[in-house]
Amino acid sequence: MRSVIRQIGLSMLLAATVVAGGCSDDNNDNPANPTPTPTPTPAPQPTPTPEATPTPSPEGVGSEISFLGKLQRVVPEDKKLVLSGGWDVVVQANTIITRDDQPVTFESLQVGEVLRVKGTVEPMDVVMAKRITVDPYNDN
């Protein structure tokens, strides 16, 4: 009879130890209750492409101009670029064209790129380009 009581006592002690061990987990590192994974932050949306914003001086023809525009069409036979806002940009032999601070050719320009143009205003909204810089933040 003593051995039965002893076995019951040991069984109760073992059960109490298991229950107490499971209840005292204050670190919340129990694999049965994993920490929820945080919801990822959505990726930022690209900045919309700016419309051409020419800023000619009051003199008009012959004045210096600087503006941003999205390249809509390349006319290779005339070395001309058509930008948003209705500007035709003529590229001359001495026009400096850069992308990421590196010189590039007229032929490497791609429709959809945003360009910063500096040049001289000619009649009929034509700009004789002195410098063209491909905007590094284009969404192309």
Short mmCIF file of N, CA and C in Angstrom, two decimals:
data_model
loop_
_atom_site.label_atom_id
_atom_site.label_comp_id
_atom_site.label_asym_id
_atom_site.label_seq_id
_atom_site.Cartn_x
_atom_site.Cartn_y
_atom_site.Cartn_z
N MET A 1 0.81 -1.17 0.00
CA MET A 1 0.00 0.00 0.00
C MET A 1 0.87 1.25 0.00
N ARG A 2 1.97 1.19 0.74
CA ARG A 2 2.86 2.34 0.76
C ARG A 2 3.42 2.64 -0.62
N SER A 3 3.72 1.59 -1.38
CA SER A 3 4.28 1.82 -2.71
C SER A 3 3.26 2.47 -3.63
N VAL A 4 1.97 2.15 -3.49
CA VAL A 4 0.93 2.78 -4.30
C VAL A 4 0.83 4.25 -3.94
N ILE A 5 0.84 4.56 -2.66
CA ILE A 5 0.77 5.95 -2.21
C ILE A 5 2.01 6.71 -2.68
N ARG A 6 3.14 6.03 -2.58
CA ARG A 6 4.37 6.67 -3.02
C ARG A 6 4.31 6.96 -4.53
N GLN A 7 3.80 6.00 -5.34
CA GLN A 7 3.69 6.21 -6.78
C GLN A 7 2.72 7.33 -7.11
N ILE A 8 1.61 7.39 -6.37
CA ILE A 8 0.64 8.45 -6.58
C ILE A 8 1.27 9.80 -6.22
N GLY A 9 1.99 9.82 -5.13
CA GLY A 9 2.65 11.06 -4.69
C GLY A 9 3.68 11.52 -5.71
N LEU A 10 4.49 10.59 -6.21
CA LEU A 10 5.49 10.94 -7.21
C LEU A 10 4.81 11.40 -8.51
N SER A 11 3.73 10.74 -8.91
CA SER A 11 3.01 11.13 -10.12
C SER A 11 2.44 12.53 -9.98
N MET A 12 1.88 12.86 -8.80
CA MET A 12 1.32 14.19 -8.57
C MET A 12 2.42 15.24 -8.56
N LEU A 13 3.57 14.91 -7.95
CA LEU A 13 4.70 15.83 -7.92
C LEU A 13 5.20 16.11 -9.34
N LEU A 14 5.31 15.05 -10.16
CA LEU A 14 5.75 15.20 -11.54
C LEU A 14 4.75 16.04 -12.33
N ALA A 15 3.46 15.80 -12.17
CA ALA A 15 2.43 16.56 -12.87
C ALA A 15 2.47 18.02 -12.44
N ALA A 16 2.63 18.28 -11.16
CA ALA A 16 2.69 19.66 -10.65
C ALA A 16 3.91 20.38 -11.22
N THR A 17 5.02 19.69 -11.35
CA THR A 17 6.24 20.29 -11.89
C THR A 17 6.04 20.66 -13.36
N VAL A 18 5.42 19.78 -14.14
CA VAL A 18 5.18 20.06 -15.55
C VAL A 18 4.24 21.24 -15.72
N VAL A 19 3.16 21.27 -14.94
CA VAL A 19 2.20 22.38 -15.03
C VAL A 19 2.85 23.68 -14.60
N ALA A 20 3.59 23.65 -13.51
CA ALA A 20 4.23 24.87 -13.01
C ALA A 20 5.29 25.36 -14.00
N GLY A 21 6.02 24.46 -14.63
CA GLY A 21 7.04 24.85 -15.61
C GLY A 21 6.41 25.53 -16.83
N GLY A 22 5.28 25.06 -17.25
CA GLY A 22 4.61 25.65 -18.41
C GLY A 22 3.94 26.97 -18.10
N CYS A 23 3.57 27.19 -16.86
CA CYS A 23 2.86 28.42 -16.50
C CYS A 23 3.79 29.56 -16.14
N SER A 24 5.05 29.28 -15.92
CA SER A 24 5.92 30.35 -15.44
C SER A 24 6.76 30.96 -16.56
N ASP A 25 6.36 30.86 -17.79
CA ASP A 25 7.13 31.40 -18.91
C ASP A 25 6.76 32.87 -19.11
N ASP A 26 7.56 33.75 -18.53
CA ASP A 26 7.29 35.19 -18.63
C ASP A 26 8.01 35.83 -19.82
N ASN A 27 8.85 35.09 -20.50
CA ASN A 27 9.63 35.67 -21.60
C ASN A 27 8.91 35.63 -22.94
N ASN A 28 7.76 35.02 -23.00
CA ASN A 28 6.98 34.91 -24.23
C ASN A 28 7.80 34.31 -25.38
N ASP A 29 8.73 33.40 -25.05
CA ASP A 29 9.50 32.74 -26.09
C ASP A 29 9.05 31.30 -26.27
N ASN A 30 7.83 31.02 -25.88
CA ASN A 30 7.26 29.70 -26.00
C ASN A 30 6.87 29.48 -27.46
N PRO A 31 7.41 28.43 -28.11
CA PRO A 31 7.09 28.21 -29.52
C PRO A 31 5.61 27.95 -29.77
N ALA A 32 4.87 27.57 -28.74
CA ALA A 32 3.43 27.36 -28.92
C ALA A 32 2.71 28.69 -29.12
N ASN A 33 3.30 29.80 -28.68
CA ASN A 33 2.71 31.13 -28.83
C ASN A 33 3.72 32.04 -29.54
N PRO A 34 3.95 31.85 -30.84
CA PRO A 34 4.96 32.68 -31.52
C PRO A 34 4.52 34.14 -31.60
N THR A 35 5.53 35.02 -31.64
CA THR A 35 5.27 36.45 -31.80
C THR A 35 4.78 36.70 -33.22
N PRO A 36 3.69 37.45 -33.40
CA PRO A 36 3.20 37.69 -34.76
C PRO A 36 4.21 38.50 -35.58
N THR A 37 4.31 38.17 -36.85
CA THR A 37 5.21 38.88 -37.77
C THR A 37 4.58 40.23 -38.12
N PRO A 38 5.36 41.33 -38.01
CA PRO A 38 4.79 42.64 -38.34
C PRO A 38 4.45 42.74 -39.82
N THR A 39 3.42 43.50 -40.12
CA THR A 39 3.00 43.72 -41.50
C THR A 39 4.03 44.61 -42.19
N PRO A 40 4.51 44.21 -43.38
CA PRO A 40 5.52 45.03 -44.05
C PRO A 40 4.94 46.38 -44.49
N THR A 41 5.82 47.38 -44.46
CA THR A 41 5.43 48.71 -44.91
C THR A 41 5.38 48.71 -46.43
N PRO A 42 4.31 49.26 -47.02
CA PRO A 42 4.26 49.27 -48.49
C PRO A 42 5.38 50.11 -49.09
N ALA A 43 5.82 49.69 -50.28
CA ALA A 43 6.90 50.42 -50.96
C ALA A 43 6.42 51.81 -51.35
N PRO A 44 7.31 52.81 -51.28
CA PRO A 44 6.90 54.17 -51.66
C PRO A 44 6.60 54.24 -53.15
N GLN A 45 5.67 55.07 -53.52
CA GLN A 45 5.30 55.26 -54.92
C GLN A 45 6.26 56.25 -55.56
N PRO A 46 6.59 56.04 -56.85
CA PRO A 46 7.50 56.98 -57.50
C PRO A 46 6.86 58.36 -57.64
N THR A 47 7.71 59.35 -57.63
CA THR A 47 7.25 60.72 -57.80
C THR A 47 6.74 60.88 -59.23
N PRO A 48 5.58 61.51 -59.40
CA PRO A 48 5.06 61.69 -60.77
C PRO A 48 6.03 62.50 -61.62
N THR A 49 6.03 62.19 -62.91
CA THR A 49 6.89 62.91 -63.85
C THR A 49 6.40 64.35 -63.97
N PRO A 50 7.31 65.29 -63.81
CA PRO A 50 6.88 66.69 -63.90
C PRO A 50 6.55 67.07 -65.34
N GLU A 51 5.63 67.97 -65.47
CA GLU A 51 5.33 68.55 -66.78
C GLU A 51 6.41 69.59 -67.07
N ALA A 52 6.58 69.89 -68.32
CA ALA A 52 7.57 70.89 -68.69
C ALA A 52 7.20 72.22 -68.04
N THR A 53 8.20 72.85 -67.44
CA THR A 53 7.95 74.12 -66.77
C THR A 53 8.95 75.15 -67.28
N PRO A 54 8.80 75.57 -68.52
CA PRO A 54 9.75 76.54 -69.05
C PRO A 54 9.65 77.87 -68.30
N THR A 55 10.81 78.47 -68.11
CA THR A 55 10.85 79.75 -67.42
C THR A 55 11.63 80.77 -68.25
N PRO A 56 11.09 81.14 -69.41
CA PRO A 56 11.83 82.10 -70.22
C PRO A 56 11.83 83.48 -69.59
N SER A 57 12.86 84.22 -69.90
CA SER A 57 12.91 85.59 -69.42
C SER A 57 11.95 86.42 -70.27
N PRO A 58 11.60 87.62 -69.83
CA PRO A 58 10.64 88.44 -70.57
C PRO A 58 11.07 88.78 -71.99
N GLU A 59 12.36 88.65 -72.28
CA GLU A 59 12.83 89.02 -73.62
C GLU A 59 12.35 88.04 -74.68
N GLY A 60 12.08 86.76 -74.32
CA GLY A 60 11.63 85.77 -75.29
C GLY A 60 12.76 85.27 -76.15
N VAL A 61 12.64 85.45 -77.47
CA VAL A 61 13.63 84.94 -78.42
C VAL A 61 15.01 85.48 -78.07
N GLY A 62 15.99 84.57 -78.05
CA GLY A 62 17.36 84.96 -77.72
C GLY A 62 17.69 84.87 -76.24
N SER A 63 16.68 84.66 -75.40
CA SER A 63 16.93 84.58 -73.95
C SER A 63 17.33 83.16 -73.54
N GLU A 64 18.01 83.10 -72.42
CA GLU A 64 18.41 81.81 -71.86
C GLU A 64 17.21 81.19 -71.15
N ILE A 65 17.13 79.85 -71.21
CA ILE A 65 16.01 79.14 -70.60
C ILE A 65 16.53 77.85 -69.97
N SER A 66 15.86 77.42 -68.91
CA SER A 66 16.16 76.15 -68.25
C SER A 66 14.84 75.54 -67.83
N PHE A 67 14.62 74.26 -68.19
CA PHE A 67 13.35 73.61 -67.83
C PHE A 67 13.50 72.10 -67.83
N LEU A 68 12.53 71.44 -67.19
CA LEU A 68 12.43 69.98 -67.19
C LEU A 68 11.33 69.59 -68.15
N GLY A 69 11.52 68.48 -68.84
CA GLY A 69 10.47 67.97 -69.71
C GLY A 69 10.68 66.49 -69.96
N LYS A 70 9.59 65.79 -70.21
CA LYS A 70 9.67 64.36 -70.51
C LYS A 70 9.86 64.19 -72.01
N LEU A 71 10.85 63.39 -72.39
CA LEU A 71 11.16 63.17 -73.80
C LEU A 71 10.04 62.35 -74.44
N GLN A 72 9.37 62.96 -75.43
CA GLN A 72 8.25 62.30 -76.09
C GLN A 72 8.62 61.70 -77.44
N ARG A 73 9.62 62.31 -78.11
CA ARG A 73 9.99 61.82 -79.44
C ARG A 73 11.40 62.27 -79.77
N VAL A 74 12.13 61.42 -80.47
CA VAL A 74 13.47 61.74 -80.95
C VAL A 74 13.41 61.80 -82.47
N VAL A 75 13.93 62.89 -83.05
CA VAL A 75 13.98 63.03 -84.51
C VAL A 75 15.45 63.04 -84.89
N PRO A 76 16.02 61.85 -85.16
CA PRO A 76 17.47 61.75 -85.37
C PRO A 76 17.98 62.53 -86.58
N GLU A 77 17.21 62.56 -87.67
CA GLU A 77 17.70 63.24 -88.87
C GLU A 77 17.86 64.74 -88.67
N ASP A 78 17.11 65.33 -87.74
CA ASP A 78 17.22 66.76 -87.44
C ASP A 78 17.97 67.03 -86.14
N LYS A 79 18.44 65.96 -85.48
CA LYS A 79 19.06 66.10 -84.14
C LYS A 79 18.15 66.91 -83.23
N LYS A 80 16.87 66.52 -83.22
CA LYS A 80 15.85 67.26 -82.48
C LYS A 80 15.16 66.33 -81.49
N LEU A 81 14.82 66.90 -80.33
CA LEU A 81 14.06 66.20 -79.29
C LEU A 81 12.75 66.94 -79.10
N VAL A 82 11.65 66.20 -78.98
CA VAL A 82 10.36 66.80 -78.69
C VAL A 82 10.03 66.46 -77.25
N LEU A 83 9.84 67.50 -76.43
CA LEU A 83 9.58 67.32 -75.01
C LEU A 83 8.15 67.72 -74.67
N SER A 84 7.67 67.22 -73.53
CA SER A 84 6.34 67.61 -73.05
C SER A 84 6.30 69.12 -72.91
N GLY A 85 5.13 69.68 -73.08
CA GLY A 85 4.98 71.13 -73.01
C GLY A 85 5.13 71.78 -74.37
N GLY A 86 5.39 70.98 -75.42
CA GLY A 86 5.45 71.53 -76.77
C GLY A 86 6.80 72.09 -77.16
N TRP A 87 7.85 71.78 -76.42
CA TRP A 87 9.17 72.32 -76.75
C TRP A 87 9.91 71.41 -77.71
N ASP A 88 10.48 71.99 -78.75
CA ASP A 88 11.41 71.29 -79.64
C ASP A 88 12.81 71.73 -79.23
N VAL A 89 13.67 70.75 -78.98
CA VAL A 89 15.03 71.03 -78.54
C VAL A 89 15.99 70.55 -79.61
N VAL A 90 16.79 71.47 -80.14
CA VAL A 90 17.78 71.13 -81.16
C VAL A 90 19.12 70.90 -80.48
N VAL A 91 19.71 69.74 -80.78
CA VAL A 91 21.02 69.38 -80.23
C VAL A 91 22.08 69.73 -81.26
N GLN A 92 23.05 70.52 -80.82
CA GLN A 92 24.12 70.98 -81.70
C GLN A 92 25.39 70.19 -81.41
N ALA A 93 26.41 70.37 -82.23
CA ALA A 93 27.68 69.66 -82.04
C ALA A 93 28.31 69.98 -80.68
N ASN A 94 28.10 71.20 -80.17
CA ASN A 94 28.72 71.60 -78.90
C ASN A 94 27.79 71.41 -77.69
N THR A 95 26.61 70.79 -77.89
CA THR A 95 25.69 70.53 -76.78
C THR A 95 26.28 69.45 -75.88
N ILE A 96 26.29 69.71 -74.57
CA ILE A 96 26.80 68.73 -73.60
C ILE A 96 25.61 67.94 -73.09
N ILE A 97 25.67 66.60 -73.24
CA ILE A 97 24.60 65.72 -72.77
C ILE A 97 25.20 64.78 -71.73
N THR A 98 24.55 64.72 -70.53
CA THR A 98 25.07 63.85 -69.46
C THR A 98 23.95 63.02 -68.84
N ARG A 99 24.36 61.87 -68.31
CA ARG A 99 23.49 61.00 -67.51
C ARG A 99 24.37 60.50 -66.37
N ASP A 100 23.93 60.70 -65.15
CA ASP A 100 24.72 60.32 -63.96
C ASP A 100 26.11 60.94 -64.00
N ASP A 101 26.18 62.20 -64.40
CA ASP A 101 27.42 62.98 -64.47
C ASP A 101 28.43 62.41 -65.48
N GLN A 102 27.98 61.57 -66.39
CA GLN A 102 28.85 61.01 -67.42
C GLN A 102 28.35 61.47 -68.78
N PRO A 103 29.24 61.82 -69.70
CA PRO A 103 28.81 62.23 -71.03
C PRO A 103 28.14 61.06 -71.77
N VAL A 104 27.06 61.36 -72.49
CA VAL A 104 26.38 60.36 -73.31
C VAL A 104 26.09 60.98 -74.68
N THR A 105 25.71 60.14 -75.61
CA THR A 105 25.44 60.61 -76.97
C THR A 105 23.95 60.92 -77.14
N PHE A 106 23.67 61.69 -78.18
CA PHE A 106 22.30 62.01 -78.57
C PHE A 106 21.52 60.71 -78.80
N GLU A 107 22.15 59.74 -79.44
CA GLU A 107 21.51 58.47 -79.79
C GLU A 107 21.12 57.64 -78.56
N SER A 108 21.75 57.89 -77.42
CA SER A 108 21.45 57.08 -76.22
C SER A 108 20.23 57.60 -75.46
N LEU A 109 19.72 58.77 -75.81
CA LEU A 109 18.54 59.30 -75.13
C LEU A 109 17.32 58.46 -75.49
N GLN A 110 16.45 58.22 -74.47
CA GLN A 110 15.31 57.33 -74.67
C GLN A 110 14.00 58.04 -74.38
N VAL A 111 13.00 57.76 -75.20
CA VAL A 111 11.66 58.30 -74.98
C VAL A 111 11.22 57.90 -73.57
N GLY A 112 10.62 58.84 -72.85
CA GLY A 112 10.17 58.60 -71.48
C GLY A 112 11.11 59.16 -70.43
N GLU A 113 12.36 59.42 -70.80
CA GLU A 113 13.29 59.99 -69.83
C GLU A 113 12.93 61.45 -69.57
N VAL A 114 13.21 61.89 -68.34
CA VAL A 114 12.99 63.29 -67.99
C VAL A 114 14.33 64.01 -68.17
N LEU A 115 14.28 65.12 -68.92
CA LEU A 115 15.49 65.86 -69.24
C LEU A 115 15.44 67.27 -68.67
N ARG A 116 16.58 67.74 -68.19
CA ARG A 116 16.73 69.15 -67.81
C ARG A 116 17.49 69.79 -68.96
N VAL A 117 16.87 70.79 -69.57
CA VAL A 117 17.45 71.44 -70.74
C VAL A 117 17.82 72.88 -70.39
N LYS A 118 19.02 73.28 -70.81
CA LYS A 118 19.45 74.68 -70.72
C LYS A 118 19.85 75.09 -72.12
N GLY A 119 19.34 76.24 -72.54
CA GLY A 119 19.68 76.68 -73.89
C GLY A 119 19.14 78.06 -74.19
N THR A 120 19.07 78.37 -75.46
CA THR A 120 18.63 79.68 -75.94
C THR A 120 17.32 79.52 -76.70
N VAL A 121 16.36 80.41 -76.40
CA VAL A 121 15.05 80.37 -77.05
C VAL A 121 15.17 80.94 -78.46
N GLU A 122 14.61 80.18 -79.41
CA GLU A 122 14.54 80.59 -80.81
C GLU A 122 13.06 80.75 -81.16
N PRO A 123 12.74 81.31 -82.31
CA PRO A 123 11.33 81.43 -82.70
C PRO A 123 10.65 80.06 -82.75
N MET A 124 9.32 80.07 -82.59
CA MET A 124 8.46 78.90 -82.71
C MET A 124 8.70 77.87 -81.58
N ASP A 125 9.01 78.34 -80.37
CA ASP A 125 9.23 77.46 -79.21
C ASP A 125 10.33 76.42 -79.44
N VAL A 126 11.35 76.81 -80.15
CA VAL A 126 12.52 75.96 -80.36
C VAL A 126 13.61 76.42 -79.42
N VAL A 127 14.30 75.46 -78.82
CA VAL A 127 15.41 75.77 -77.92
C VAL A 127 16.67 75.17 -78.51
N MET A 128 17.69 76.00 -78.66
CA MET A 128 19.01 75.52 -79.08
C MET A 128 19.73 75.11 -77.79
N ALA A 129 19.89 73.81 -77.62
CA ALA A 129 20.41 73.28 -76.34
C ALA A 129 21.90 73.52 -76.19
N LYS A 130 22.26 74.00 -74.99
CA LYS A 130 23.67 74.10 -74.62
C LYS A 130 24.05 72.92 -73.74
N ARG A 131 23.06 72.51 -72.88
CA ARG A 131 23.31 71.42 -71.94
C ARG A 131 22.01 70.66 -71.75
N ILE A 132 22.11 69.32 -71.75
CA ILE A 132 20.97 68.44 -71.47
C ILE A 132 21.43 67.44 -70.42
N THR A 133 20.68 67.35 -69.34
CA THR A 133 20.99 66.40 -68.28
C THR A 133 19.81 65.46 -68.11
N VAL A 134 20.09 64.16 -68.16
CA VAL A 134 19.03 63.18 -67.91
C VAL A 134 18.78 63.16 -66.41
N ASP A 135 17.52 63.38 -66.02
CA ASP A 135 17.16 63.42 -64.60
C ASP A 135 17.40 62.04 -63.98
N PRO A 136 18.18 61.97 -62.88
CA PRO A 136 18.50 60.67 -62.29
C PRO A 136 17.32 60.01 -61.59
N TYR A 137 16.22 60.73 -61.36
CA TYR A 137 15.09 60.18 -60.63
C TYR A 137 13.93 59.84 -61.53
N ASN A 138 14.21 59.65 -62.83
CA ASN A 138 13.13 59.31 -63.73
C ASN A 138 12.47 58.02 -63.32
N ASP A 139 11.23 57.85 -63.68
CA ASP A 139 10.51 56.61 -63.39
C ASP A 139 10.47 55.71 -64.62
N ASN A 140 11.40 55.89 -65.53
CA ASN A 140 11.44 55.10 -66.76
C ASN A 140 11.98 53.74 -66.50
#
